[in-house]
Short mmCIF file of C-alpha atoms and ligand atoms in Angstrom, two decimals:
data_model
loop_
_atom_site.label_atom_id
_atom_site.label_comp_id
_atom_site.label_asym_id
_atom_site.label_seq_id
_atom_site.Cartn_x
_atom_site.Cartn_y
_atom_site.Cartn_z
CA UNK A 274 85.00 -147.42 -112.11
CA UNK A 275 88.34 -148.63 -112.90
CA UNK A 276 89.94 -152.44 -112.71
CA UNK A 277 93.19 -154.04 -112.93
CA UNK A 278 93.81 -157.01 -115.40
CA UNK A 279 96.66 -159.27 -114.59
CA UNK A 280 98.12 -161.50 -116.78
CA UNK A 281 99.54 -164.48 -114.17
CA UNK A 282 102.44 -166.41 -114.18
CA UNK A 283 106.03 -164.26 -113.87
CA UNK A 284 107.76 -164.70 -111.00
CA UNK A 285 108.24 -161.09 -109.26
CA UNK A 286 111.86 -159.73 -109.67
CA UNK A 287 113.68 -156.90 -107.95
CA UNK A 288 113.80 -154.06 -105.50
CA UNK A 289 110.79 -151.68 -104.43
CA UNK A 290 110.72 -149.05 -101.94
CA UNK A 291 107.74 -149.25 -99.18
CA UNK A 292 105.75 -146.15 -98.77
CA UNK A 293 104.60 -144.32 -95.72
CA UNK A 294 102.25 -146.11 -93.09
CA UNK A 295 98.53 -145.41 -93.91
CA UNK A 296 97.48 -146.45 -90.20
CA UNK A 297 100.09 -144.06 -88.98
CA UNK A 298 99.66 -141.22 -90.87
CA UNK A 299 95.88 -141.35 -90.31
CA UNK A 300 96.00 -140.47 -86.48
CA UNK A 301 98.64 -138.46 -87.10
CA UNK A 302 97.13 -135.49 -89.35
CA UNK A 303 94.44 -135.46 -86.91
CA UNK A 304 97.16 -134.53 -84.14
CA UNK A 305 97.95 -131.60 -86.55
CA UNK A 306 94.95 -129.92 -84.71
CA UNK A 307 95.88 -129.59 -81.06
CA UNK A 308 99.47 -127.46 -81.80
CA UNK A 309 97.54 -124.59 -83.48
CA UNK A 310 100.61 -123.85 -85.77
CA UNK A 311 102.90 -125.53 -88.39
CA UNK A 312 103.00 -129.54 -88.96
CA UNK A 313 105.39 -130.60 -91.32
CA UNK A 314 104.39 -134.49 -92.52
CA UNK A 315 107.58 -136.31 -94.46
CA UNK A 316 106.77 -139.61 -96.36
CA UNK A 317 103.15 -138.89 -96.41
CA UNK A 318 101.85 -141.21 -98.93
CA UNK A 319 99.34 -140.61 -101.48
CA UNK A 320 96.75 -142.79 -100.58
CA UNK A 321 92.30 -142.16 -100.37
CA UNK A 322 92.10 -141.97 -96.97
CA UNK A 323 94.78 -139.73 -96.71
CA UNK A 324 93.08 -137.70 -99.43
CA UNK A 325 89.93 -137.32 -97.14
CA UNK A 326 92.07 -136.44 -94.17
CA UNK A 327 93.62 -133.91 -95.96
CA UNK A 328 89.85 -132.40 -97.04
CA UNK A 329 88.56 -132.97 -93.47
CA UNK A 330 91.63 -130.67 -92.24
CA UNK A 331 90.38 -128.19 -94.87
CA UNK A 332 86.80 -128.51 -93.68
CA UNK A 333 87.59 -127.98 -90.31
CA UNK A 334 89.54 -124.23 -91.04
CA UNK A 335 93.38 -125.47 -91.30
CA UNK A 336 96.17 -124.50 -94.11
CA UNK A 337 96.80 -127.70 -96.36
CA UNK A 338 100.04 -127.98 -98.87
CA UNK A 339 101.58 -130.65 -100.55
CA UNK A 340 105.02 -131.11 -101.51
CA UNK A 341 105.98 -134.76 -103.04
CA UNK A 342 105.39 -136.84 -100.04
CA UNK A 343 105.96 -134.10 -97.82
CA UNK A 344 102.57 -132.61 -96.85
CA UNK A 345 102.47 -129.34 -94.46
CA UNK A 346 99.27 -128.92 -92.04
CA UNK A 347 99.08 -125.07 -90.44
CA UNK A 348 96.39 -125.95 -88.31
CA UNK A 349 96.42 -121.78 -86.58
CA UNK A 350 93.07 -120.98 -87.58
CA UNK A 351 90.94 -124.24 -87.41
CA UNK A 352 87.41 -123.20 -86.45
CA UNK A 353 85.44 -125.72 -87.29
CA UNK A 354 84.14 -129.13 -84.65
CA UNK A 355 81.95 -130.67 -87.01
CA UNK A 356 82.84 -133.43 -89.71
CA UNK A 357 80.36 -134.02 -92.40
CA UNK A 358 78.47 -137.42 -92.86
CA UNK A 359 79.51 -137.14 -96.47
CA UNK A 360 83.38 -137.21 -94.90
CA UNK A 361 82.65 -139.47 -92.38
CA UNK A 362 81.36 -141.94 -95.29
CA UNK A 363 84.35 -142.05 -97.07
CA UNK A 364 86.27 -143.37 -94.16
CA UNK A 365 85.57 -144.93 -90.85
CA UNK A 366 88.77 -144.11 -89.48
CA UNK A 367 87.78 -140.76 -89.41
CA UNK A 368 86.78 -141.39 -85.61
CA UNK A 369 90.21 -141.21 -84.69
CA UNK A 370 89.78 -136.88 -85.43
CA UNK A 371 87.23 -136.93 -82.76
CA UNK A 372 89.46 -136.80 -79.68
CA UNK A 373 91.66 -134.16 -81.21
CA UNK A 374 88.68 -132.13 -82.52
CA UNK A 375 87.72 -132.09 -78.59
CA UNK A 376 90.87 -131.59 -77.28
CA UNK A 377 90.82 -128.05 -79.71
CA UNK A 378 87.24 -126.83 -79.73
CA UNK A 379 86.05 -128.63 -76.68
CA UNK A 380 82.97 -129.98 -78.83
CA UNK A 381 82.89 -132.34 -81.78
CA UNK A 382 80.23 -133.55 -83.31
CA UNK A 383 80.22 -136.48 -86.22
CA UNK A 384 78.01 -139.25 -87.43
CA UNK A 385 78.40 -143.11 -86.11
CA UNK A 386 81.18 -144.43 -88.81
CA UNK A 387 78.97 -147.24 -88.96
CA UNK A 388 80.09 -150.72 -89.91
CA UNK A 389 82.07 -151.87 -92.51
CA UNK A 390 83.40 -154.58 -94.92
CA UNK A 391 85.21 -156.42 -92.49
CA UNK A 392 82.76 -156.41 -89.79
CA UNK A 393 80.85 -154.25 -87.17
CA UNK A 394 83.72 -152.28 -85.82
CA UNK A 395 81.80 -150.54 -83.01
CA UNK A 396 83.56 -147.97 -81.04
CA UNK A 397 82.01 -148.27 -77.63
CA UNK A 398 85.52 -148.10 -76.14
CA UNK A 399 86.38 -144.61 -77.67
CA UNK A 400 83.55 -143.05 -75.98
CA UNK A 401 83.49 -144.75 -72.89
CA UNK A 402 86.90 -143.70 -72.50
CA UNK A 403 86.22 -139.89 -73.46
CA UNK A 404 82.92 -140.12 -70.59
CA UNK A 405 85.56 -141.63 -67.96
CA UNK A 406 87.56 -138.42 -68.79
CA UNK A 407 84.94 -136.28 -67.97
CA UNK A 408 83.39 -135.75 -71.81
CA UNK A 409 79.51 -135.33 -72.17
CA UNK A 410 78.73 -137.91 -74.76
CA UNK A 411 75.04 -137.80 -76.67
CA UNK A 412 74.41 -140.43 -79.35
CA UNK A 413 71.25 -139.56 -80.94
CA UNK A 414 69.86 -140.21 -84.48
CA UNK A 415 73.06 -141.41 -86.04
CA UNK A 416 75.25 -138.57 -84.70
CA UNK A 417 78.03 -138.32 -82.12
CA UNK A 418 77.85 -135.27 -80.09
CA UNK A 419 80.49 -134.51 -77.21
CA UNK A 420 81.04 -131.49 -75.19
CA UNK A 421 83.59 -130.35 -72.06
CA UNK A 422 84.91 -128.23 -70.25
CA UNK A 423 88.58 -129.25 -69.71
CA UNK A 424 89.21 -133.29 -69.15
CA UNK A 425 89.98 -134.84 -66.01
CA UNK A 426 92.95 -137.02 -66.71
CA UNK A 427 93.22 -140.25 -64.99
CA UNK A 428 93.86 -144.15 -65.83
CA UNK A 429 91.88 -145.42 -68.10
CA UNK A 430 91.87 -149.28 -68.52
CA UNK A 431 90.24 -150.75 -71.97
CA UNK A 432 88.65 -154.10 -72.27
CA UNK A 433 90.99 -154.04 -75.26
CA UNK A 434 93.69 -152.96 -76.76
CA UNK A 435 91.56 -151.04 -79.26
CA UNK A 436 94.43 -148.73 -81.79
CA UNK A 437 91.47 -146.32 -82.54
CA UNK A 438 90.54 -146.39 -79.21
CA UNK A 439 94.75 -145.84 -77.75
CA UNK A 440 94.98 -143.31 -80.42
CA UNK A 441 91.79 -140.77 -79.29
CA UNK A 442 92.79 -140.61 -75.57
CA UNK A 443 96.30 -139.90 -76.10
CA UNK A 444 95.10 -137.17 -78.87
CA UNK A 445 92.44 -135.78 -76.13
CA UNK A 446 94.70 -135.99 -73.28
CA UNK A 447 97.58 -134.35 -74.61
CA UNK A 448 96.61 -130.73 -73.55
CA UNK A 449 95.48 -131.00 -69.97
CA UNK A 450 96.35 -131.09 -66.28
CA UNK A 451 97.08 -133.97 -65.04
CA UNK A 452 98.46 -137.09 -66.13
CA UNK A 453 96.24 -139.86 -68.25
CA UNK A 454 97.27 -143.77 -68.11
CA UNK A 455 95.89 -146.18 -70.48
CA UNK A 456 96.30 -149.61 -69.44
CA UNK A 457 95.98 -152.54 -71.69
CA UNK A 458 96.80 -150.02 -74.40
CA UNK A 459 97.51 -150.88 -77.91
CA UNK A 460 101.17 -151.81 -78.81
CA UNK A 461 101.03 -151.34 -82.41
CA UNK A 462 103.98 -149.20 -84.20
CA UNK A 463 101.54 -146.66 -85.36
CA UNK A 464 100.77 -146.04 -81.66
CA UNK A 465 105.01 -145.66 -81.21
CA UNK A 466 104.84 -143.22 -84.35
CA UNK A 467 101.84 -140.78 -82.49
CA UNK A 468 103.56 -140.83 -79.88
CA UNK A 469 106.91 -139.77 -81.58
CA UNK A 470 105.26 -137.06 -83.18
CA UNK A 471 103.26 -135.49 -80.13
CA UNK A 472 105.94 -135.66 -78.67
CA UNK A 473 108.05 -133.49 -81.25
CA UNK A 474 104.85 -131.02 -81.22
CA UNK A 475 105.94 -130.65 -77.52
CA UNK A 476 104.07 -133.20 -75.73
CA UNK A 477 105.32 -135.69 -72.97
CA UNK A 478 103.80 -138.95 -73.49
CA UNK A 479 105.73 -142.21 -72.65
CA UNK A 480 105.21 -146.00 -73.03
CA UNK A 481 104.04 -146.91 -76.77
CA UNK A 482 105.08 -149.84 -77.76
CA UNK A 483 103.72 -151.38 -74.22
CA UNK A 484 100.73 -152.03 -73.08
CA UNK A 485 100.54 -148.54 -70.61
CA UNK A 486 101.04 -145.23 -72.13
CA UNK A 487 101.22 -142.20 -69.87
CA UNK A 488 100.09 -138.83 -71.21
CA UNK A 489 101.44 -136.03 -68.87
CA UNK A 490 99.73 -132.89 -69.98
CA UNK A 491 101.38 -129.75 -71.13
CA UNK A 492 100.08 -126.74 -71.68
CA UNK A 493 100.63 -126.31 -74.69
CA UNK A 494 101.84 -127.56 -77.81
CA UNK A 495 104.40 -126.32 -80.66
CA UNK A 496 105.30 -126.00 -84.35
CA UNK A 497 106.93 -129.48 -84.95
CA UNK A 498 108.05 -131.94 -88.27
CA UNK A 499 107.67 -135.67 -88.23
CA UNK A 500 108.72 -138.70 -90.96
CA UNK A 501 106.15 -141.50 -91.20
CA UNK A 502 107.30 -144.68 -90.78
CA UNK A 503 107.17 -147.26 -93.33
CA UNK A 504 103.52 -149.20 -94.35
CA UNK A 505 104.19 -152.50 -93.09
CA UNK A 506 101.06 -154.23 -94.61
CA UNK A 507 101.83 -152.63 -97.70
CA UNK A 508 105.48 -154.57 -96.83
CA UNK A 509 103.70 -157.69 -96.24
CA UNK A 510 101.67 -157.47 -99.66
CA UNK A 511 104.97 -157.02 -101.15
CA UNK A 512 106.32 -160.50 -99.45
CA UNK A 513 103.13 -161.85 -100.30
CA UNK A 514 103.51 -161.50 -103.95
CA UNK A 515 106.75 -162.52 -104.38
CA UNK A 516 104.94 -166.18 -102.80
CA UNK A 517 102.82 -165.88 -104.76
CA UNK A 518 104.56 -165.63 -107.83
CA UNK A 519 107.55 -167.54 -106.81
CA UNK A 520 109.95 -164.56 -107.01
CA UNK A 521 112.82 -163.06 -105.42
CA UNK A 522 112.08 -159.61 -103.96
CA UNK A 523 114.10 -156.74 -102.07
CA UNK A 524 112.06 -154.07 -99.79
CA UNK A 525 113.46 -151.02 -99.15
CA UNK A 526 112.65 -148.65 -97.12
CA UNK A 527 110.94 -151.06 -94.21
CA UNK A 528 111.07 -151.73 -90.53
CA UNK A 529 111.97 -155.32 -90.09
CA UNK A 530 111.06 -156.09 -86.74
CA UNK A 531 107.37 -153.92 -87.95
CA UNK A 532 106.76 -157.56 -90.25
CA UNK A 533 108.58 -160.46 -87.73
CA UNK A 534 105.14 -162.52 -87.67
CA UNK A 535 104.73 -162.14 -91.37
CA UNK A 536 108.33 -163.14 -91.89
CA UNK A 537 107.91 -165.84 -89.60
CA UNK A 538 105.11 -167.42 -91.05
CA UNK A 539 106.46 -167.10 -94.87
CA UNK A 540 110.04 -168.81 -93.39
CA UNK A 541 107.11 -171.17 -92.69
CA UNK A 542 106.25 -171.55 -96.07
CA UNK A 543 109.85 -172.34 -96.82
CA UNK A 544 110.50 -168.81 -98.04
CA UNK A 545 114.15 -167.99 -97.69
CA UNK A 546 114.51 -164.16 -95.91
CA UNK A 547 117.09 -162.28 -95.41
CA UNK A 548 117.16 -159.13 -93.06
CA UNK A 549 118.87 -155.98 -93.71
CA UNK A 550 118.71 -152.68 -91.17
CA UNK A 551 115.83 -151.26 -93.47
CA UNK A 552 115.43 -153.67 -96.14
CA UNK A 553 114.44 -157.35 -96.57
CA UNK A 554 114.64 -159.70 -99.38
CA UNK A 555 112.55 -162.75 -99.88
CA UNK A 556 113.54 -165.97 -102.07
CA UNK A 557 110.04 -167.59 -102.76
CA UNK A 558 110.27 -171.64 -102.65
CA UNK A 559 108.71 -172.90 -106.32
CA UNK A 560 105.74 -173.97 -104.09
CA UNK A 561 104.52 -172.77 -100.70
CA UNK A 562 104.51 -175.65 -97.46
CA UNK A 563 101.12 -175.32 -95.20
CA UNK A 564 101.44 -173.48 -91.97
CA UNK A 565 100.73 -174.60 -88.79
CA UNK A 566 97.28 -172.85 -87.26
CA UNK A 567 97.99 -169.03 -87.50
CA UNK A 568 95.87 -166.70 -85.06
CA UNK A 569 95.26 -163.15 -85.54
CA UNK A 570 96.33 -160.87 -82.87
CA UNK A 571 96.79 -157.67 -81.55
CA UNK A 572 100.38 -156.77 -82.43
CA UNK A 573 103.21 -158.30 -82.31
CA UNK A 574 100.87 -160.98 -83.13
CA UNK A 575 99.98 -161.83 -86.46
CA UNK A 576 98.28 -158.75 -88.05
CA UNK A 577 94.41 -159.19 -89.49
CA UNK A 578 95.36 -156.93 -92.40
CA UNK A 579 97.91 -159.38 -93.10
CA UNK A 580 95.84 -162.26 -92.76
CA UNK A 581 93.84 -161.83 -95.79
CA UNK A 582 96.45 -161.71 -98.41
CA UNK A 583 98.29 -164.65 -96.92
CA UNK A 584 95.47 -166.65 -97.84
CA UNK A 585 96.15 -165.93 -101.12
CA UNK A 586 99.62 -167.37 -100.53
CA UNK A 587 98.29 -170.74 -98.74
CA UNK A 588 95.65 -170.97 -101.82
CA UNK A 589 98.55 -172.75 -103.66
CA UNK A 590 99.96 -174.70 -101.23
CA UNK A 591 101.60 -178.20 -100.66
CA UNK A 592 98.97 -179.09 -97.57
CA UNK A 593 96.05 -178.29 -95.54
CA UNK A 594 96.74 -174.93 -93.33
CA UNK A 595 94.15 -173.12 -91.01
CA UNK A 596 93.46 -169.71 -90.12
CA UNK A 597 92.06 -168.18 -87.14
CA UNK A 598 90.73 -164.20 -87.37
CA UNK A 599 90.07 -163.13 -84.32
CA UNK A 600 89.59 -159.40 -84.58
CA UNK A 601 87.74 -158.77 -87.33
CA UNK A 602 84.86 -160.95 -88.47
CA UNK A 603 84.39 -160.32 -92.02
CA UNK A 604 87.68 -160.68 -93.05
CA UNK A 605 87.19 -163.57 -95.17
CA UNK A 606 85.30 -162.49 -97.56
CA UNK A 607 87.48 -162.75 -100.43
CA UNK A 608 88.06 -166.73 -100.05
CA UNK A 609 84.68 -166.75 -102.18
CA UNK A 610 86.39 -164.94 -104.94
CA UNK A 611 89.78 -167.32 -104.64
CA UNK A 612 87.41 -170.00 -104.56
CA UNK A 613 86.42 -168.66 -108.09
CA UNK A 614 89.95 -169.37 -109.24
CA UNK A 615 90.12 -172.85 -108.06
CA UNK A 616 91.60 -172.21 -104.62
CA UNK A 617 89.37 -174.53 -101.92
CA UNK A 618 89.13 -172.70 -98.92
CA UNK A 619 86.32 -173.62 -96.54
CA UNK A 620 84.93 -170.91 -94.46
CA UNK A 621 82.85 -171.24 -91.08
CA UNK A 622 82.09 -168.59 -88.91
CA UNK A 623 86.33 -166.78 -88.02
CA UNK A 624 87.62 -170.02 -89.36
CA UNK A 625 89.13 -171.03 -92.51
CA UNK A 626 90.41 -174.33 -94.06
CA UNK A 627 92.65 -173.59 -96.46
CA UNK A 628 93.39 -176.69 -98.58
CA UNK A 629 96.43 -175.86 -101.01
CA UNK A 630 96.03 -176.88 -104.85
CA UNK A 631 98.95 -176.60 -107.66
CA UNK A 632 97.64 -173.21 -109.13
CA UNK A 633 95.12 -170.92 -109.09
CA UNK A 634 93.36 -169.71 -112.77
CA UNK A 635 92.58 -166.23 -113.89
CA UNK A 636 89.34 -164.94 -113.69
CA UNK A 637 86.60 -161.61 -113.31
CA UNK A 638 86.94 -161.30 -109.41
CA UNK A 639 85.74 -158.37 -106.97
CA UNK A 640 87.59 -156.79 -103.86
CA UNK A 641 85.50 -156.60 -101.10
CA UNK A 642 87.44 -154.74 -98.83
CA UNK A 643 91.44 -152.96 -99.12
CA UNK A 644 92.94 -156.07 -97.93
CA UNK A 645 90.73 -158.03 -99.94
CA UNK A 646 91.35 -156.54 -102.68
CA UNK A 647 95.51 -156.82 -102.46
CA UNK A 648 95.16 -160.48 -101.53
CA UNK A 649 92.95 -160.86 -104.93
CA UNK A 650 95.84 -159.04 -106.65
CA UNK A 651 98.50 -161.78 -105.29
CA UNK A 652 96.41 -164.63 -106.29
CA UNK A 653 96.30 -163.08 -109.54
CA UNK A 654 99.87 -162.21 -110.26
CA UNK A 655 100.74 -165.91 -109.96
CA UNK A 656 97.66 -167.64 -111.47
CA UNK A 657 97.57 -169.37 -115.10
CA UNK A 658 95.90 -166.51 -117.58
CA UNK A 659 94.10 -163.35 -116.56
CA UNK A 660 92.53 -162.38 -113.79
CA UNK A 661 90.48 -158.54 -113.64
CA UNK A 662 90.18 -157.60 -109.97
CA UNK A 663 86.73 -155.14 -109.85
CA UNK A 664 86.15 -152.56 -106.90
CA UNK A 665 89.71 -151.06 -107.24
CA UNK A 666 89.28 -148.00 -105.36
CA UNK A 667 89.69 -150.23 -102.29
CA UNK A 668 92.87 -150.92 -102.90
CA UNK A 669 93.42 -147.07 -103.96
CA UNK A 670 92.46 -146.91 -100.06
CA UNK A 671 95.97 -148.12 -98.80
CA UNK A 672 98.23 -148.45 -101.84
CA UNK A 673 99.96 -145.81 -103.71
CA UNK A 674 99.81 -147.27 -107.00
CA UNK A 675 100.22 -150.41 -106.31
CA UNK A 676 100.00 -151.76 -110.20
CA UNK A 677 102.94 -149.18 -111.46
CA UNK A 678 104.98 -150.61 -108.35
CA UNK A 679 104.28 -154.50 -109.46
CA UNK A 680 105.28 -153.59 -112.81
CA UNK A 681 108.87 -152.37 -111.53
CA UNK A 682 108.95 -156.09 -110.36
CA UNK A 683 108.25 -157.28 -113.94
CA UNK A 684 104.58 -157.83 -113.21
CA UNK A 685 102.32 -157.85 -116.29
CA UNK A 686 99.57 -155.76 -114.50
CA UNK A 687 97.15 -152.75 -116.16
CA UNK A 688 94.43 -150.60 -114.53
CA UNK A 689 92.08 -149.98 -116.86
CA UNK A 690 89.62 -147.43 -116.59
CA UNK A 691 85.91 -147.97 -117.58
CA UNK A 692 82.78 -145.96 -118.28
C1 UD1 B 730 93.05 -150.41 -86.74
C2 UD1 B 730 93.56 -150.36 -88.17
C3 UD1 B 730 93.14 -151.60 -88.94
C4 UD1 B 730 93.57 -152.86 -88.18
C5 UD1 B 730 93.07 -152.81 -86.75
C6 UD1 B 730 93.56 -153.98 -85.91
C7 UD1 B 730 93.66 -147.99 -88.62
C8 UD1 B 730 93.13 -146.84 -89.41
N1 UD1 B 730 93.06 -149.17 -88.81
O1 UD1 B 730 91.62 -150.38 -86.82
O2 UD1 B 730 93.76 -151.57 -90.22
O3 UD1 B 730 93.04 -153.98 -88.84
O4 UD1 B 730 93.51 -151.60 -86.10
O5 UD1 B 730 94.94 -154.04 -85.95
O6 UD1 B 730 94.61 -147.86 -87.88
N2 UD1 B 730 86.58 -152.80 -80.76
C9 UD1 B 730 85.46 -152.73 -79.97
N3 UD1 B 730 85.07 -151.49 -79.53
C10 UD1 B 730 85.74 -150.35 -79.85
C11 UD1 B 730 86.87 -150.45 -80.68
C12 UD1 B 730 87.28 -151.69 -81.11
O7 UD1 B 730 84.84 -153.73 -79.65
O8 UD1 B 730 85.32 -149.26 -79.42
C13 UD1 B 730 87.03 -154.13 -81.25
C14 UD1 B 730 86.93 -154.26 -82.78
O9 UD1 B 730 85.64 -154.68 -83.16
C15 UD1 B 730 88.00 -155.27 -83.07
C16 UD1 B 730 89.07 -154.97 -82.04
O10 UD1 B 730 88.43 -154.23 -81.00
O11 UD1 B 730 87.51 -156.56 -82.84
C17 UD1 B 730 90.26 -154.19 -82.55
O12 UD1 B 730 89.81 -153.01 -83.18
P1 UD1 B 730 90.75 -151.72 -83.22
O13 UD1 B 730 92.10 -152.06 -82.72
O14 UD1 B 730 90.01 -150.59 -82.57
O15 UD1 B 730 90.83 -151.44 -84.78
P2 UD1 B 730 90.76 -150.05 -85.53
O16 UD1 B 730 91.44 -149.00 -84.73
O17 UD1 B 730 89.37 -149.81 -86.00
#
């Protein structure tokens, strides 16, 4: 068990770098499956889950090397259609290798991922989309079991714009005859980034970014290399802290247009930003201004993830602001834990009154979740004295060393490992 003690206070100053997109990457080692040859993975950052994709690859019979950030999947003599409950445990995104363990073996079989710190997260719309495309489908004792015989592509329209649920069918429909259409699909950049790199593996899928993607099939797939594009929660954390601390921060390495709502709603705040092609810098105001109500959404509306650490910025605030979290219902968790350092943050059901005070004070305090857990670090980094922040293999989850990255920014931040 390890924890990070953070002395409060300094204002956050200089440039960091942004690594590669956890939520991208994710789907997109599972793709490694379906080309039965070589992936090369650039900016591949060194994150948990990433870790556990990596072993899952292994498990299942493929080649696994890593070079720096680059990380090289042969994925020739994968055998295997079965993913471990202990695997499946260690991250609930795992789902996302079912449709491209079917679209290889023609059978997968997994536990139920279960729910979660941040709420149910049920994945009814995954498999009703695999039985529409002509999967068999058993759910019995706890365990997933699906079986076909080829898929029978056709349009598939989801009650919502589910990014798990996107990601499978354009992973199972990739190699097929016939063309898939998902309607009401997700429009998320990590959906743009799949379908970059199946389509660099030598598939022919258009529309990401929009709310239809079309999957023509191919018959098959080969060798191909791929960059990930840049984290931008891990972006927004970054913005966050400089609020928090009332610093001035360059980002390098990041998509603007990825973080508009987050920019948006710090400019807000009276943050001053300033946009480069692939950087951004923030000027924190000495005090945050409340925000009008902010909603989460699917993208390009205001992201969930991003949600919980800017309640750590509206914590210390000049004014009453409200938040509405509309995808995920336990993503509040944390304002208990603020609350702990003097933030007042009223909680009722997905709705939150944040009521700003002057500052926030250091003390013990547990993540509950990744996001959680970053927003818990940014409340820390610019409250009066220490704060420890418990559970940190959350936040090991989605940042690459996040604490050695603060530091570069002058933070006074230690991880310290205990028995
Ligand atoms: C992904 C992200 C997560 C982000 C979320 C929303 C990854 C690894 N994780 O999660 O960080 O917070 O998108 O942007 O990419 N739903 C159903 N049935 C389903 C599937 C989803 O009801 O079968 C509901 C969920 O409960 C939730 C909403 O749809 O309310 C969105 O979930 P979804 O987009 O699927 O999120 P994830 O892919 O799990």
């Amino acid at each position: 068990m390890s924890y990070l003690v953070i002395n409060g206070g300094k204002p956050l100053e200089g440039e960091v770098s942004v690594h590669g997109s956890k939520n991208a990457v994710l789907p997109i080692l599972a793709a490694t499956l379906l080309n039965r040859g070589i992936n090369v993975i650039h900016n591949c950052p060194r994150l948990k889950d990433v870790e556990i994709s990596l072993e899952i690859l292994r498990h299942l019979g493929c080649t696994v090397t890593r070079d720096g950030d680059t990380v090289t999947v042969c994925s020739k003599n994968a055998c295997g259609d079965h993913i471990p409950v202990e695997l499946m445990r260690r991250m609930r995104s795992s789902i996302v290798f079912m449709g491209a363990i079917l679209a290889r073996m023609q059978s997968a079989v997994m536990s139920m991922p279960g729910g979660c710190e941040i709420g149910l997260r049920p994945i009814d719309l995954h498999l009703k989309a695999f039985r529409t495309l002509g999967v068999d489908v058993v759910e019995e004792q706890g365990e997933i079991r699906c079986r076909m015989q080829k898929i029978i592509p056709q349009t598939i329209q989801l009650e919502l714009p589910s990014v798990g649920a996107t990601e499978n069918i354009m992973l199972l429909s990739c190699v097929a005859d016939g063309v898939t259409v998902i309607n009401n699909a997700a429009r998320e950049p990590e959906i743009i980034d799949l379908q970059n790199y199946l389509n660099a593996i030598g598939a022919c899928v258009t529309g990401a970014g929009t709310d239809t993607v079309k999957i023509r099939g191919v018959s098959r797939l080969h060798d191909g290399e791929h960059t990930i594009i840049p984290d931008r929660i891990v972006a927004s954390t970054y913005l966050a802290c400089a609020m928090t601390t009332g610093g001035t921060v360059t980002l390098n390495r990041v998509i603007p247009a990825h973080i508009s709502a987050m920019i948006a709603t710090l400019r807000e705040c009276g943050a001053h930003i300033f946009l480069g092609r692939q950087s951004v810098t923030i000027r924190a105001p000495h005090t945050a201004l409340p925000v009008r109500t902010i909603r989460t959404a699917p993208y390009p509306g205001f992201p969930t993830d991003a949600q919980s650490i800017l309640l750590s910025v509206l914590a210390v605030s000049r004014g009453t602001s409200i938040i509405k979290e509309n995808i995920f219902e336990g993503r509040f968790r944390h304002a208990f834990e603020l609350n702990r350092m003097g933030a007042d943050i009223e909680v009722e059901g997905r709705l939150a009154v944040v009521r700003g005070v002057r500052r926030l004070y250091g003390c013990p305090v547990m993540a509950c979740d990744l996001r959680s857990g970053a927003a818990l670090v940014a409340a820390g980094l610019g409250a009066h004295g220490t704060t420890t922040v418990g559970n940190v293999h959350y936040i090991d989850r989605g940042y690459e060393q996040l604490e050695r990255e603060l530091r570069t920014l002058g933070a006074d931040i230690e991880r310290v490992e205990s028995l």
